[in-house]
């Protein structure tokens, strides 16, 4: 839970969606991010994550895609005009299914999550009990469940911050600039890191 709660791209995106679009949208995006862990669980259980990490070309491609996506999100935030406004009409500018899919995609291409599933989860697998793949799958599903709860709470409570921003539009503009800068920096760091 501490790993999920620590600041990272997924948390920042859930926070940003919750603030700018509202509670329900933040929770749906967070659920998408959390369920993106299922793809990593499957890959880790099958040993494919280890192959990706062992292949410099595959890992670099995944890392570059993740970094470019963060940069794209950052540029969008930097170009906005303080659009951190929660819709009061109840009509979101993006469907919930689209927000869910964006969250799922964002987590699925996050190479840091791949590395987490490769380096952290195996520490809790007991090889003597055999069924290593099944143990890995169980651990991944537990991690996914707690991420769904934490990201859902983050999306819900960030919606309250969005309501405050509706009353303070200048703060929304600054928040967009700060978030955009952080996303671009995280994307660049991800691309150039070894």
mmCIF file of C-alpha atoms in Angstrom:
data_model
loop_
_atom_site.group_PDB
_atom_site.id
_atom_site.type_symbol
_atom_site.label_atom_id
_atom_site.label_comp_id
_atom_site.label_asym_id
_atom_site.label_seq_id
_atom_site.Cartn_x
_atom_site.Cartn_y
_atom_site.Cartn_z
ATOM 1 C CA UNK A 1 0.000 0.000 0.000
ATOM 2 C CA UNK A 2 2.883 2.353 0.732
ATOM 3 C CA UNK A 3 4.288 1.717 -2.741
ATOM 4 C CA UNK A 4 0.917 2.499 -4.334
ATOM 5 C CA UNK A 5 0.494 5.633 -2.218
ATOM 6 C CA UNK A 6 3.979 6.958 -3.025
ATOM 7 C CA UNK A 7 3.979 9.728 -5.659
ATOM 8 C CA UNK A 8 4.302 8.539 -9.219
ATOM 9 C CA UNK A 9 2.785 9.036 -12.662
ATOM 10 C CA UNK A 10 -0.346 6.973 -11.969
ATOM 11 C CA UNK A 11 -1.118 8.845 -8.738
ATOM 12 C CA UNK A 12 -0.576 12.216 -10.386
ATOM 13 C CA UNK A 13 -2.822 11.321 -13.310
ATOM 14 C CA UNK A 14 -5.615 10.090 -11.014
ATOM 15 C CA UNK A 15 -5.253 13.261 -8.954
ATOM 16 C CA UNK A 16 -5.343 15.429 -12.086
ATOM 17 C CA UNK A 17 -8.427 13.734 -13.518
ATOM 18 C CA UNK A 18 -10.247 13.919 -10.188
ATOM 19 C CA UNK A 19 -9.462 17.600 -9.762
ATOM 20 C CA UNK A 20 -10.251 18.638 -13.318
ATOM 21 C CA UNK A 21 -13.232 16.402 -14.088
ATOM 22 C CA UNK A 22 -14.820 15.426 -10.784
ATOM 23 C CA UNK A 23 -15.072 12.600 -8.303
ATOM 24 C CA UNK A 24 -16.730 9.968 -10.458
ATOM 25 C CA UNK A 25 -14.321 10.548 -13.347
ATOM 26 C CA UNK A 26 -11.298 10.429 -11.012
ATOM 27 C CA UNK A 27 -12.497 7.172 -9.494
ATOM 28 C CA UNK A 28 -13.118 5.575 -12.917
ATOM 29 C CA UNK A 29 -9.704 6.655 -14.209
ATOM 30 C CA UNK A 30 -8.123 5.321 -10.995
ATOM 31 C CA UNK A 31 -9.904 2.002 -11.428
ATOM 32 C CA UNK A 32 -8.492 1.792 -14.958
ATOM 33 C CA UNK A 33 -4.979 2.461 -13.634
ATOM 34 C CA UNK A 34 -5.388 -0.184 -10.952
ATOM 35 C CA UNK A 35 -6.760 -2.819 -13.322
ATOM 36 C CA UNK A 36 -3.830 -2.134 -15.647
ATOM 37 C CA UNK A 37 -1.851 -4.090 -13.042
ATOM 38 C CA UNK A 38 -3.662 -7.233 -14.184
ATOM 39 C CA UNK A 39 -1.756 -7.112 -17.470
ATOM 40 C CA UNK A 40 1.512 -6.924 -15.521
ATOM 41 C CA UNK A 41 0.339 -9.781 -13.288
ATOM 42 C CA UNK A 42 -0.337 -11.985 -16.304
ATOM 43 C CA UNK A 43 3.000 -11.098 -17.899
ATOM 44 C CA UNK A 44 4.894 -11.732 -14.657
ATOM 45 C CA UNK A 45 3.085 -15.040 -14.076
ATOM 46 C CA UNK A 46 3.976 -16.222 -17.555
ATOM 47 C CA UNK A 47 7.565 -14.990 -17.270
ATOM 48 C CA UNK A 48 7.128 -12.568 -20.166
ATOM 49 C CA UNK A 49 7.994 -9.545 -18.000
ATOM 50 C CA UNK A 50 11.390 -11.120 -17.338
ATOM 51 C CA UNK A 51 11.913 -11.466 -21.100
ATOM 52 C CA UNK A 52 10.996 -7.807 -21.671
ATOM 53 C CA UNK A 53 13.356 -6.691 -18.910
ATOM 54 C CA UNK A 54 16.117 -8.941 -20.287
ATOM 55 C CA UNK A 55 15.717 -7.549 -23.817
ATOM 56 C CA UNK A 56 17.286 -4.105 -24.022
ATOM 57 C CA UNK A 57 15.389 -3.321 -27.227
ATOM 58 C CA UNK A 58 11.958 -4.326 -25.862
ATOM 59 C CA UNK A 59 12.509 -2.581 -22.551
ATOM 60 C CA UNK A 60 13.769 0.596 -24.236
ATOM 61 C CA UNK A 61 10.734 0.618 -26.538
ATOM 62 C CA UNK A 62 8.356 0.226 -23.587
ATOM 63 C CA UNK A 63 10.206 2.887 -21.603
ATOM 64 C CA UNK A 64 10.171 5.311 -24.542
ATOM 65 C CA UNK A 65 6.433 4.808 -25.155
ATOM 66 C CA UNK A 66 5.683 5.439 -21.489
ATOM 67 C CA UNK A 67 7.881 8.543 -21.432
ATOM 68 C CA UNK A 68 6.363 9.975 -24.609
ATOM 69 C CA UNK A 69 2.857 9.430 -23.242
ATOM 70 C CA UNK A 70 3.738 11.341 -20.056
ATOM 71 C CA UNK A 71 5.275 14.153 -22.112
ATOM 72 C CA UNK A 72 2.117 14.294 -24.251
ATOM 73 C CA UNK A 73 -0.054 14.586 -21.116
ATOM 74 C CA UNK A 74 2.273 17.261 -19.735
ATOM 75 C CA UNK A 75 2.141 19.344 -22.908
ATOM 76 C CA UNK A 76 -1.653 19.154 -22.890
ATOM 77 C CA UNK A 77 -1.703 20.453 -19.304
ATOM 78 C CA UNK A 78 0.798 23.219 -20.098
ATOM 79 C CA UNK A 79 -1.260 24.351 -23.097
ATOM 80 C CA UNK A 80 -4.513 24.510 -21.140
ATOM 81 C CA UNK A 81 -5.924 27.818 -19.976
ATOM 82 C CA UNK A 82 -6.582 26.810 -16.410
ATOM 83 C CA UNK A 83 -9.210 24.290 -17.422
ATOM 84 C CA UNK A 84 -9.248 22.613 -14.051
ATOM 85 C CA UNK A 85 -12.992 23.060 -13.764
ATOM 86 C CA UNK A 86 -15.327 20.387 -12.529
ATOM 87 C CA UNK A 87 -18.373 20.185 -14.753
ATOM 88 C CA UNK A 88 -21.392 21.423 -12.866
ATOM 89 C CA UNK A 89 -23.886 20.338 -15.508
ATOM 90 C CA UNK A 90 -23.155 16.676 -14.811
ATOM 91 C CA UNK A 91 -22.095 16.083 -18.418
ATOM 92 C CA UNK A 92 -18.441 15.036 -18.546
ATOM 93 C CA UNK A 93 -16.475 16.045 -21.620
ATOM 94 C CA UNK A 94 -15.169 12.487 -21.899
ATOM 95 C CA UNK A 95 -17.119 9.284 -21.429
ATOM 96 C CA UNK A 96 -16.392 7.176 -18.367
ATOM 97 C CA UNK A 97 -15.424 4.231 -20.556
ATOM 98 C CA UNK A 98 -12.873 6.402 -22.375
ATOM 99 C CA UNK A 99 -11.394 7.600 -19.078
ATOM 100 C CA UNK A 100 -11.250 4.006 -17.836
ATOM 101 C CA UNK A 101 -9.439 2.933 -21.023
ATOM 102 C CA UNK A 102 -6.959 5.811 -20.664
ATOM 103 C CA UNK A 103 -6.163 4.735 -17.106
ATOM 104 C CA UNK A 104 -5.757 1.128 -18.201
ATOM 105 C CA UNK A 105 -3.425 2.155 -21.033
ATOM 106 C CA UNK A 106 -1.373 4.535 -18.876
ATOM 107 C CA UNK A 107 -0.623 1.817 -16.345
ATOM 108 C CA UNK A 108 -0.061 -0.910 -18.930
ATOM 109 C CA UNK A 109 2.787 0.988 -20.611
ATOM 110 C CA UNK A 110 4.439 2.077 -17.377
ATOM 111 C CA UNK A 111 7.836 0.303 -17.334
ATOM 112 C CA UNK A 112 8.301 1.071 -13.645
ATOM 113 C CA UNK A 113 5.318 -1.161 -12.891
ATOM 114 C CA UNK A 114 6.923 -3.924 -14.988
ATOM 115 C CA UNK A 115 10.075 -3.580 -12.893
ATOM 116 C CA UNK A 116 8.016 -3.577 -9.699
ATOM 117 C CA UNK A 117 6.352 -6.843 -10.637
ATOM 118 C CA UNK A 118 9.745 -8.316 -11.532
ATOM 119 C CA UNK A 119 11.684 -7.173 -8.494
ATOM 120 C CA UNK A 120 9.197 -6.839 -5.644
ATOM 121 C CA UNK A 121 6.605 -9.593 -5.974
ATOM 122 C CA UNK A 122 9.106 -12.479 -6.343
ATOM 123 C CA UNK A 123 10.449 -11.668 -2.874
ATOM 124 C CA UNK A 124 7.207 -13.069 -1.464
ATOM 125 C CA UNK A 125 7.059 -16.212 -3.595
ATOM 126 C CA UNK A 126 8.057 -19.387 -1.758
ATOM 127 C CA UNK A 127 9.740 -21.572 -4.377
ATOM 128 C CA UNK A 128 9.564 -24.719 -2.220
ATOM 129 C CA UNK A 129 5.774 -24.648 -2.449
ATOM 130 C CA UNK A 130 6.032 -24.868 -6.256
ATOM 131 C CA UNK A 131 3.292 -23.293 -8.392
ATOM 132 C CA UNK A 132 5.424 -20.135 -8.639
ATOM 133 C CA UNK A 133 3.235 -18.752 -11.423
ATOM 134 C CA UNK A 134 0.090 -19.206 -9.327
ATOM 135 C CA UNK A 135 1.715 -17.525 -6.306
ATOM 136 C CA UNK A 136 2.810 -14.617 -8.503
ATOM 137 C CA UNK A 137 -0.713 -14.298 -9.904
ATOM 138 C CA UNK A 138 -2.224 -14.238 -6.403
ATOM 139 C CA UNK A 139 0.217 -11.568 -5.230
ATOM 140 C CA UNK A 140 -0.469 -9.499 -8.347
ATOM 141 C CA UNK A 141 -4.228 -9.698 -7.809
ATOM 142 C CA UNK A 142 -3.876 -8.625 -4.163
ATOM 143 C CA UNK A 143 -1.732 -5.695 -5.293
ATOM 144 C CA UNK A 144 -4.325 -4.789 -7.949
ATOM 145 C CA UNK A 145 -7.158 -4.887 -5.384
ATOM 146 C CA UNK A 146 -5.428 -2.557 -2.949
ATOM 147 C CA UNK A 147 -4.444 -0.222 -5.821
ATOM 148 C CA UNK A 148 -8.108 -0.063 -6.887
ATOM 149 C CA UNK A 149 -9.113 1.007 -3.369
ATOM 150 C CA UNK A 150 -6.354 3.605 -2.996
ATOM 151 C CA UNK A 151 -6.733 5.066 -6.498
ATOM 152 C CA UNK A 152 -10.512 5.158 -6.034
ATOM 153 C CA UNK A 153 -10.112 7.104 -2.792
ATOM 154 C CA UNK A 154 -7.606 9.449 -4.411
ATOM 155 C CA UNK A 155 -9.995 10.089 -7.316
ATOM 156 C CA UNK A 156 -12.893 10.685 -4.929
ATOM 157 C CA UNK A 157 -11.118 13.112 -2.621
ATOM 158 C CA UNK A 158 -9.349 14.975 -5.417
ATOM 159 C CA UNK A 159 -12.822 15.805 -6.733
ATOM 160 C CA UNK A 160 -13.332 17.928 -3.594
ATOM 161 C CA UNK A 161 -10.175 19.855 -4.483
ATOM 162 C CA UNK A 162 -11.661 20.397 -7.934
ATOM 163 C CA UNK A 163 -14.725 22.039 -6.417
ATOM 164 C CA UNK A 164 -12.442 24.473 -4.589
ATOM 165 C CA UNK A 165 -10.653 25.199 -7.874
ATOM 166 C CA UNK A 166 -13.991 26.122 -9.458
ATOM 167 C CA UNK A 167 -14.111 28.997 -7.000
ATOM 168 C CA UNK A 168 -10.419 29.898 -7.616
ATOM 169 C CA UNK A 169 -9.718 29.717 -11.377
ATOM 170 C CA UNK A 170 -6.196 31.194 -11.095
ATOM 171 C CA UNK A 171 -5.232 28.321 -8.799
ATOM 172 C CA UNK A 172 -6.461 25.893 -11.477
ATOM 173 C CA UNK A 173 -4.213 27.525 -14.055
ATOM 174 C CA UNK A 174 -1.192 27.213 -11.786
ATOM 175 C CA UNK A 175 -2.082 23.623 -10.958
ATOM 176 C CA UNK A 176 -2.177 22.793 -14.688
ATOM 177 C CA UNK A 177 1.242 24.395 -15.166
ATOM 178 C CA UNK A 178 2.758 22.530 -12.231
ATOM 179 C CA UNK A 179 1.231 19.192 -13.248
ATOM 180 C CA UNK A 180 2.299 19.699 -16.875
ATOM 181 C CA UNK A 181 5.871 20.459 -15.842
ATOM 182 C CA UNK A 182 5.966 17.399 -13.582
ATOM 183 C CA UNK A 183 4.604 15.118 -16.335
ATOM 184 C CA UNK A 184 7.123 16.397 -18.897
ATOM 185 C CA UNK A 185 9.960 15.997 -16.380
ATOM 186 C CA UNK A 186 8.835 12.463 -15.447
ATOM 187 C CA UNK A 187 8.529 11.543 -19.135
ATOM 188 C CA UNK A 188 11.993 12.857 -19.973
ATOM 189 C CA UNK A 189 13.472 11.152 -16.921
ATOM 190 C CA UNK A 190 11.845 7.873 -17.909
ATOM 191 C CA UNK A 191 13.208 8.075 -21.464
ATOM 192 C CA UNK A 192 16.803 8.892 -20.454
ATOM 193 C CA UNK A 193 17.014 6.642 -17.371
ATOM 194 C CA UNK A 194 18.967 3.385 -17.601
#
